[in-house]
Amino acid sequence: MIKKIFQDSFFYTLSNIFTKGVAFLMLPIYLAYLTKEDFGMFDYILIIGSLFNIVITLEISQSVLRFASELKKDRILKSRFIGSAVLFVCSSYFLVFVFLLIFIDDISIFIDVENNTDQVLLLIFLMFFSTSLIGLTITIYKSDLNTKMATISAAMSAFLLALSTYIFLYFLNLGLIGALLGIIVGQLIVALANLYHLRKFWMVLPDFSVVKTMLSFSSPLVLSSVAVFFILFSDRLFINEMLTASDLSEYSLAARIASGLTIVVYAIDSAMTPLVYSRIKSYKTTLAIKYFMIRYFLFGLVLLIFAYFFSHNLIDLITDKDFSESANLFVYLLLSILIFNGYIFFPGLSIKKKTHIIASINISTGALNICLNYLLIPEFEVYGAIYATLISSIVYLLLNIYFSEKHYPILRRHKI
């Protein structure tokens, strides 16, 4: 078990070193060819996109990972689950597209750009769709324990995204539109190639009973996922509404750097989750989770020490614009991210399908974060958002530990 997680984690780590490295290298390009305000708006659009994808797809990719991972031998039923998910996502986005075309003038008032508002809105929609599609196809590879294709897909998408974005920004000088086009091109090409490669899984007749089964698992998670969104991103939503565009840009840059330094989180989670679901009853599974949990927090401590001493050097390396406050912010954001993502080592609620408890934890913590941001930002400005995020992350982890240990003990040593 540990050997298999090590092998998959190794490939996911290599992929994430590449993808996060590319994303990190793209930061100076974004900052060089976008105004400070456009950079903040670009990051804000990406954040809204994550919420949009949760609501539109009803988190059906979570059902793919949950059910398809267990169906190692029954390829026919596995195909029905995967095919139903692909059909549902594409159909949902088609309906949204029709709605957008009908009401585009009314929706455009919510996009704060100077020119080409309708064009920008359509590009935003296409970017959301491409993000959802690439995410779904990579999830399908993970559910099939196809580490190689999952990592290649992520790496190729990052490479094409960076290449196309550089062309649109440097050579064509398209600004915010170029940044959106870069994401669309990079993700959509790989997503369509993946769909062709995975056609044996999803080119099946629709099975609405399977769709019902998948949505019965995933739809209760939507509200909780929205709550997680507010745990992670309500800080930037409130900063956008209550402070200046400059504050949003500096906070966004700090958050991007902090997120980029947590490569190991995604690598371990990507490798561990399908294997945990496929070997739930093995006691060695709990030992493996604990083994990686200890190393995760040790790695996090090293990251925090690095961030504390070299934050200003890192910001100066990325941009020559005035983002000095970002250096002070990202140490705290890194700590919040490391604490929050510790929940991946306590999967008991998901394993036992206690989605109502998961939802309750997420909703209560999300509500807490919203209240804290509302109360603390007027008093402490951007640091109010920092305090709110840190407190919410601690509460979130503690609640997950408490309830997960009741159903699938990791910290206590006894058989499941």
Coordinates of C-alpha atoms in Angstrom, one line a residue:
M1 CA 0.0 0.0 0.0
I2 CA 2.7 2.5 1.1
K3 CA 4.8 1.5 -1.9
K4 CA 1.9 2.1 -4.3
I5 CA 1.2 5.5 -2.8
F6 CA 4.9 6.3 -3.0
Q7 CA 4.9 5.4 -6.7
D8 CA 1.8 7.4 -7.6
S9 CA 2.8 10.3 -5.4
F10 CA 6.1 10.4 -7.2
F11 CA 4.4 10.8 -10.6
Y12 CA 1.9 13.3 -9.2
T13 CA 4.7 15.2 -7.6
L14 CA 6.7 15.4 -10.8
S15 CA 3.6 16.5 -12.6
N16 CA 2.8 19.1 -10.0
I17 CA 6.3 20.4 -9.8
F18 CA 6.0 21.0 -13.5
T19 CA 2.4 22.4 -13.5
K20 CA 3.0 24.5 -10.4
G21 CA 6.4 25.5 -11.7
V22 CA 4.8 26.7 -15.0
A23 CA 2.1 28.5 -13.1
F24 CA 4.8 30.2 -10.9
L25 CA 6.8 31.2 -14.0
M26 CA 3.6 32.6 -15.5
L27 CA 3.2 35.1 -12.6
P28 CA 5.9 37.5 -13.8
I29 CA 4.3 37.4 -17.3
Y30 CA 0.8 38.1 -16.0
L31 CA 2.2 40.9 -13.9
A32 CA 4.3 42.3 -16.7
Y33 CA 1.5 42.5 -19.3
L34 CA -1.6 43.0 -17.2
T35 CA -2.2 46.1 -15.1
K36 CA -2.3 45.7 -11.4
E37 CA -6.1 46.0 -11.5
D38 CA -6.5 43.6 -14.4
F39 CA -4.4 41.0 -12.5
G40 CA -6.7 41.3 -9.5
M41 CA -9.7 41.0 -11.8
F42 CA -8.2 38.0 -13.6
D43 CA -7.6 36.2 -10.3
Y44 CA -11.1 37.2 -9.2
I45 CA -12.6 35.6 -12.4
L46 CA -10.7 32.4 -11.7
I47 CA -12.2 32.3 -8.2
I48 CA -15.7 32.8 -9.4
G49 CA -15.1 30.0 -11.9
S50 CA -14.4 27.5 -9.2
L51 CA -17.8 28.4 -7.6
F52 CA -19.5 28.2 -11.0
N53 CA -18.2 24.7 -11.7
I54 CA -19.4 23.4 -8.4
V55 CA -22.9 24.6 -8.9
I56 CA -23.3 23.8 -12.6
T57 CA -21.9 20.2 -12.4
L58 CA -23.4 19.4 -9.0
E59 CA -20.0 17.9 -8.1
I60 CA -20.6 14.8 -10.2
S61 CA -16.9 14.2 -10.6
Q62 CA -16.8 13.3 -6.9
S63 CA -19.2 10.5 -7.7
V64 CA -16.8 9.3 -10.5
L65 CA -14.0 9.1 -8.0
R66 CA -16.2 7.4 -5.4
F67 CA -17.9 4.8 -7.5
A68 CA -15.7 4.2 -10.5
S69 CA -12.7 3.6 -8.3
E70 CA -14.4 0.6 -6.8
L71 CA -15.4 -1.0 -10.1
K72 CA -12.0 -2.4 -11.1
K73 CA -13.4 -5.5 -12.8
D74 CA -16.9 -4.5 -13.9
R75 CA -15.9 -2.4 -16.8
I76 CA -19.4 -2.1 -18.2
L77 CA -20.9 -0.6 -15.1
K78 CA -17.8 1.6 -14.7
S79 CA -18.4 2.9 -18.2
R80 CA -22.0 3.8 -17.3
F81 CA -20.8 5.9 -14.4
I82 CA -18.2 7.7 -16.4
G83 CA -20.4 8.2 -19.5
S84 CA -23.2 9.5 -17.4
A85 CA -20.9 12.0 -15.8
V86 CA -19.6 13.3 -19.1
L87 CA -23.1 13.6 -20.5
F88 CA -24.4 15.4 -17.5
V89 CA -21.5 18.0 -17.5
C90 CA -21.8 18.7 -21.2
S91 CA -25.6 19.0 -21.0
S92 CA -25.5 21.3 -18.0
Y93 CA -23.0 23.7 -19.7
F94 CA -25.1 23.7 -22.9
L95 CA -28.1 24.8 -21.0
V96 CA -26.1 27.6 -19.3
F97 CA -24.7 28.6 -22.7
V98 CA -28.3 29.0 -24.1
F99 CA -29.2 31.0 -21.0
L100 CA -26.2 33.2 -21.4
L101 CA -27.0 34.0 -25.0
I102 CA -30.5 35.0 -24.1
F103 CA -29.6 37.2 -21.2
I104 CA -26.1 38.3 -22.1
D105 CA -26.9 42.1 -21.9
D106 CA -28.3 41.7 -18.4
I107 CA -25.4 39.5 -17.1
S108 CA -22.7 41.8 -18.6
I109 CA -23.3 44.5 -16.0
F110 CA -21.6 42.2 -13.5
I111 CA -18.3 42.2 -15.4
D112 CA -16.1 45.1 -14.4
V113 CA -14.1 45.6 -17.6
E114 CA -13.7 48.7 -19.8
N115 CA -14.3 47.3 -23.3
N116 CA -15.7 44.2 -25.1
T117 CA -17.8 43.2 -22.2
D118 CA -19.9 40.7 -24.1
Q119 CA -16.8 39.1 -25.7
V120 CA -15.1 38.9 -22.3
L121 CA -18.2 37.3 -20.8
L122 CA -18.4 34.6 -23.5
L123 CA -14.7 33.9 -23.0
I124 CA -15.2 33.5 -19.3
F125 CA -18.0 31.0 -19.9
L126 CA -15.7 29.0 -22.3
M127 CA -12.9 29.1 -19.8
F128 CA -15.2 27.7 -17.1
F129 CA -16.3 24.9 -19.4
S130 CA -12.8 24.0 -20.4
T131 CA -11.7 24.0 -16.7
S132 CA -14.6 21.7 -15.8
L133 CA -13.9 19.3 -18.7
I134 CA -10.2 18.9 -18.1
G135 CA -10.9 18.4 -14.4
L136 CA -13.4 15.6 -15.2
T137 CA -11.2 13.8 -17.6
I138 CA -8.3 13.8 -15.2
T139 CA -10.6 12.5 -12.5
I140 CA -11.6 9.6 -14.8
Y141 CA -8.0 8.7 -15.2
K142 CA -7.5 8.8 -11.4
S143 CA -10.6 6.6 -10.9
D144 CA -9.0 4.0 -13.3
L145 CA -5.7 4.3 -11.3
N146 CA -4.1 5.5 -14.5
T147 CA -1.5 7.7 -12.9
K148 CA 0.5 8.1 -16.1
M149 CA -2.3 9.7 -18.2
A150 CA -3.5 11.8 -15.3
T151 CA -0.1 13.4 -14.8
I152 CA 0.6 13.7 -18.5
S153 CA -2.8 15.5 -19.0
A154 CA -2.1 18.0 -16.2
A155 CA 1.4 18.7 -17.5
M156 CA 0.4 19.1 -21.1
S157 CA -2.4 21.4 -20.2
A158 CA -0.1 23.6 -18.1
F159 CA 2.5 23.7 -20.9
L160 CA -0.1 24.6 -23.6
L161 CA -1.7 27.1 -21.3
A162 CA 1.6 28.8 -20.7
L163 CA 2.6 28.8 -24.4
S164 CA -0.7 30.1 -25.7
T165 CA -0.9 32.8 -22.9
Y166 CA 2.6 34.0 -23.7
I167 CA 1.7 34.4 -27.4
F168 CA -1.6 36.2 -26.6
L169 CA 0.0 38.6 -24.1
Y170 CA 3.6 39.1 -25.5
F171 CA 3.0 39.0 -29.2
L172 CA -0.6 40.0 -29.6
N173 CA -0.8 42.3 -26.5
L174 CA -4.4 41.2 -25.8
G175 CA -4.3 41.9 -22.0
L176 CA -7.1 40.3 -20.0
I177 CA -8.7 38.7 -23.1
G178 CA -5.3 37.1 -23.9
A179 CA -5.0 35.7 -20.4
L180 CA -8.5 34.1 -20.7
L181 CA -7.8 32.8 -24.2
G182 CA -4.6 31.2 -23.0
I183 CA -6.5 29.2 -20.4
I184 CA -9.1 28.1 -22.9
V185 CA -6.6 26.9 -25.5
G186 CA -4.4 25.1 -23.0
Q187 CA -7.2 23.2 -21.3
L188 CA -9.6 22.6 -24.1
I189 CA -7.1 20.9 -26.4
V190 CA -6.0 18.4 -23.8
A191 CA -9.6 17.9 -22.6
L192 CA -10.8 17.0 -26.1
A193 CA -7.8 14.7 -26.6
N194 CA -8.5 13.0 -23.3
L195 CA -12.2 12.5 -24.3
Y196 CA -11.0 10.8 -27.5
H197 CA -8.6 8.5 -25.6
L198 CA -11.3 7.7 -23.0
R199 CA -14.1 7.1 -25.5
K200 CA -14.4 3.4 -24.5
F201 CA -15.6 4.7 -21.1
W202 CA -18.0 7.4 -22.0
M203 CA -19.4 6.6 -25.4
V204 CA -22.2 4.5 -24.0
L205 CA -26.0 4.8 -23.9
P206 CA -27.2 7.1 -21.1
D207 CA -28.3 5.3 -17.9
F208 CA -30.5 7.6 -15.9
S209 CA -30.6 5.3 -13.0
V210 CA -26.9 5.6 -12.8
V211 CA -27.2 9.4 -13.0
K212 CA -29.7 9.4 -10.2
T213 CA -27.3 7.3 -8.1
M214 CA -24.4 9.6 -8.8
L215 CA -26.3 12.7 -8.1
S216 CA -27.8 11.3 -4.9
F217 CA -24.2 11.0 -3.6
S218 CA -22.8 14.2 -5.1
S219 CA -25.6 16.7 -4.9
P220 CA -25.6 16.9 -1.1
L221 CA -22.0 17.8 -1.4
V222 CA -22.8 20.9 -3.5
L223 CA -23.8 23.0 -0.6
S224 CA -20.9 21.8 1.4
S225 CA -18.5 22.5 -1.5
V226 CA -19.9 26.0 -1.9
A227 CA -19.3 26.4 1.8
V228 CA -15.7 25.2 1.2
F229 CA -15.4 27.8 -1.5
F230 CA -16.4 30.5 1.0
I231 CA -13.9 29.0 3.5
L232 CA -11.1 29.4 0.9
F233 CA -12.2 32.4 -1.1
S234 CA -14.6 34.6 0.8
D235 CA -11.6 36.7 1.9
R236 CA -11.1 37.9 -1.7
L237 CA -14.8 38.4 -2.3
F238 CA -14.9 40.7 0.7
I239 CA -11.7 42.4 -0.1
N240 CA -13.1 43.1 -3.6
E241 CA -16.2 44.7 -2.1
M242 CA -14.8 46.4 0.9
L243 CA -11.2 47.5 0.0
T244 CA -9.4 48.7 -3.1
A245 CA -8.4 46.9 -6.3
S246 CA -4.8 47.3 -5.2
D247 CA -5.5 45.4 -2.0
L248 CA -7.2 42.7 -4.0
S249 CA -4.2 42.4 -6.3
E250 CA -1.6 42.2 -3.5
Y251 CA -3.7 39.6 -1.6
S252 CA -4.3 37.6 -4.8
L253 CA -0.5 37.5 -5.5
A254 CA 0.3 36.3 -2.0
A255 CA -2.4 33.6 -2.2
R256 CA -1.2 32.4 -5.5
I257 CA 2.4 32.0 -4.3
A258 CA 1.2 30.3 -1.1
S259 CA -0.9 27.9 -3.1
G260 CA 2.0 27.2 -5.5
L261 CA 4.3 26.1 -2.6
T262 CA 1.9 23.4 -1.5
I263 CA 2.6 20.9 -4.3
V264 CA 2.8 18.0 -2.0
V265 CA -0.8 18.4 -0.9
Y266 CA -2.3 17.7 -4.3
A267 CA 0.3 14.9 -5.0
I268 CA -0.5 12.9 -1.9
D269 CA -4.2 13.4 -2.2
S270 CA -4.3 12.4 -5.8
A271 CA -2.4 9.2 -5.2
M272 CA -4.0 8.3 -1.9
T273 CA -7.7 8.9 -2.4
P274 CA -8.5 6.2 -5.1
L275 CA -6.3 3.7 -3.3
V276 CA -8.0 4.3 0.0
Y277 CA -11.4 3.8 -1.5
S278 CA -10.3 0.6 -3.2
R279 CA -8.7 -0.9 0.0
I280 CA -10.9 0.5 2.7
K281 CA -11.0 -2.5 5.0
S282 CA -7.2 -3.1 5.1
Y283 CA -5.6 -2.0 8.3
K284 CA -2.5 -1.2 6.4
T285 CA -4.4 1.6 4.8
T286 CA -4.7 3.5 8.1
L287 CA -1.0 3.0 8.7
A288 CA -0.2 4.4 5.3
I289 CA -2.3 7.4 5.8
K290 CA -0.7 8.1 9.2
Y291 CA 2.8 7.6 7.6
F292 CA 2.1 10.3 5.0
M293 CA 0.4 12.6 7.4
I294 CA 3.5 13.0 9.6
R295 CA 5.7 13.7 6.6
Y296 CA 3.2 16.2 5.3
F297 CA 3.2 18.3 8.4
L298 CA 7.0 18.1 8.6
F299 CA 7.3 19.3 5.0
G300 CA 4.8 22.1 5.9
L301 CA 7.1 23.3 8.7
V302 CA 10.0 23.5 6.4
L303 CA 7.9 25.5 3.9
L304 CA 6.9 28.0 6.6
I305 CA 10.5 28.5 7.7
F306 CA 11.5 29.2 4.1
A307 CA 8.6 31.6 3.6
Y308 CA 9.4 33.5 6.8
F309 CA 12.9 34.3 5.8
F310 CA 12.7 34.7 2.0
S311 CA 9.2 36.1 1.3
H312 CA 10.5 39.6 0.3
N313 CA 13.2 38.0 -2.0
L314 CA 10.6 35.9 -3.6
I315 CA 8.3 38.8 -4.4
D316 CA 11.2 40.9 -5.8
L317 CA 12.1 38.0 -8.0
I318 CA 8.6 37.8 -9.5
T319 CA 7.8 41.4 -10.2
D320 CA 9.3 44.9 -10.1
K321 CA 5.8 46.4 -9.4
D322 CA 4.8 47.5 -5.9
F323 CA 3.6 44.3 -4.3
S324 CA 5.6 44.7 -1.1
E325 CA 2.6 43.9 1.2
S326 CA 2.2 40.6 -0.6
A327 CA 5.4 39.4 1.1
N328 CA 4.0 39.9 4.5
L329 CA 0.7 38.3 3.7
F330 CA 1.7 35.1 2.0
V331 CA 3.4 33.5 5.1
Y332 CA 0.1 33.6 6.9
L333 CA -1.8 32.3 3.9
L334 CA 0.7 29.4 3.5
L335 CA 0.0 28.5 7.1
S336 CA -3.7 28.6 6.6
I337 CA -3.5 26.4 3.4
L338 CA -1.3 23.8 5.2
I339 CA -3.7 23.6 8.1
F340 CA -6.8 23.4 6.0
N341 CA -5.6 20.7 3.7
G342 CA -4.7 18.5 6.6
Y343 CA -8.3 17.2 6.3
I344 CA -7.2 14.8 3.5
F345 CA -5.7 12.5 6.1
F346 CA -9.0 12.0 7.8
P347 CA -11.3 10.5 5.2
G348 CA -13.7 8.7 7.5
L349 CA -16.8 10.7 6.7
S350 CA -16.4 10.3 3.0
I351 CA -15.6 6.6 3.3
K352 CA -18.7 6.0 5.3
K353 CA -20.8 8.3 3.1
K354 CA -21.6 10.6 5.9
T355 CA -22.2 13.4 3.5
H356 CA -24.7 15.2 5.8
I357 CA -21.9 15.6 8.4
I358 CA -19.5 16.7 5.8
A359 CA -22.0 19.3 4.7
S360 CA -22.6 20.5 8.2
I361 CA -18.9 21.0 8.9
N362 CA -18.4 22.8 5.6
I363 CA -21.5 25.0 5.9
S364 CA -20.7 26.0 9.6
T365 CA -17.1 26.7 8.8
G366 CA -18.0 28.6 5.7
A367 CA -20.5 30.7 7.6
L368 CA -17.9 31.3 10.3
N369 CA -15.4 32.6 7.7
I370 CA -18.0 34.9 6.1
C371 CA -18.8 36.4 9.5
L372 CA -15.2 36.8 10.5
N373 CA -14.3 38.5 7.2
Y374 CA -17.3 40.8 7.5
L375 CA -16.2 41.8 11.1
L376 CA -12.4 41.8 10.8
I377 CA -11.7 43.4 7.4
P378 CA -13.2 46.8 8.3
E379 CA -11.0 46.8 11.4
F380 CA -7.8 45.2 10.2
E381 CA -8.1 45.6 6.4
V382 CA -6.3 42.8 4.5
Y383 CA -5.0 41.4 7.7
G384 CA -8.6 40.9 8.8
A385 CA -9.0 38.5 5.9
I386 CA -5.8 36.8 7.0
Y387 CA -7.1 36.3 10.6
A388 CA -10.5 35.1 9.3
T389 CA -9.0 32.5 7.0
L390 CA -6.5 31.2 9.6
I391 CA -9.2 30.8 12.3
S392 CA -11.6 29.1 9.9
S393 CA -8.9 26.7 8.7
I394 CA -8.1 25.6 12.2
V395 CA -11.8 25.0 13.0
Y396 CA -12.3 23.1 9.8
L397 CA -9.4 20.7 10.5
L398 CA -10.4 20.1 14.1
L399 CA -14.0 19.3 13.2
N400 CA -12.9 16.9 10.4
I401 CA -10.5 15.1 12.8
Y402 CA -13.2 14.8 15.5
F403 CA -16.0 13.3 13.4
S404 CA -13.7 11.3 11.0
E405 CA -12.1 9.5 13.9
K406 CA -15.5 8.2 15.0
H407 CA -16.0 6.4 11.7
Y408 CA -12.5 5.5 10.4
P409 CA -9.8 5.9 13.1
I410 CA -6.4 7.1 11.9
L411 CA -4.9 8.4 15.1
R412 CA -6.2 5.5 17.3
R413 CA -4.6 2.1 16.8
H414 CA -7.2 -0.5 16.3
K415 CA -8.7 -2.4 13.4
I416 CA -11.5 -1.0 11.2

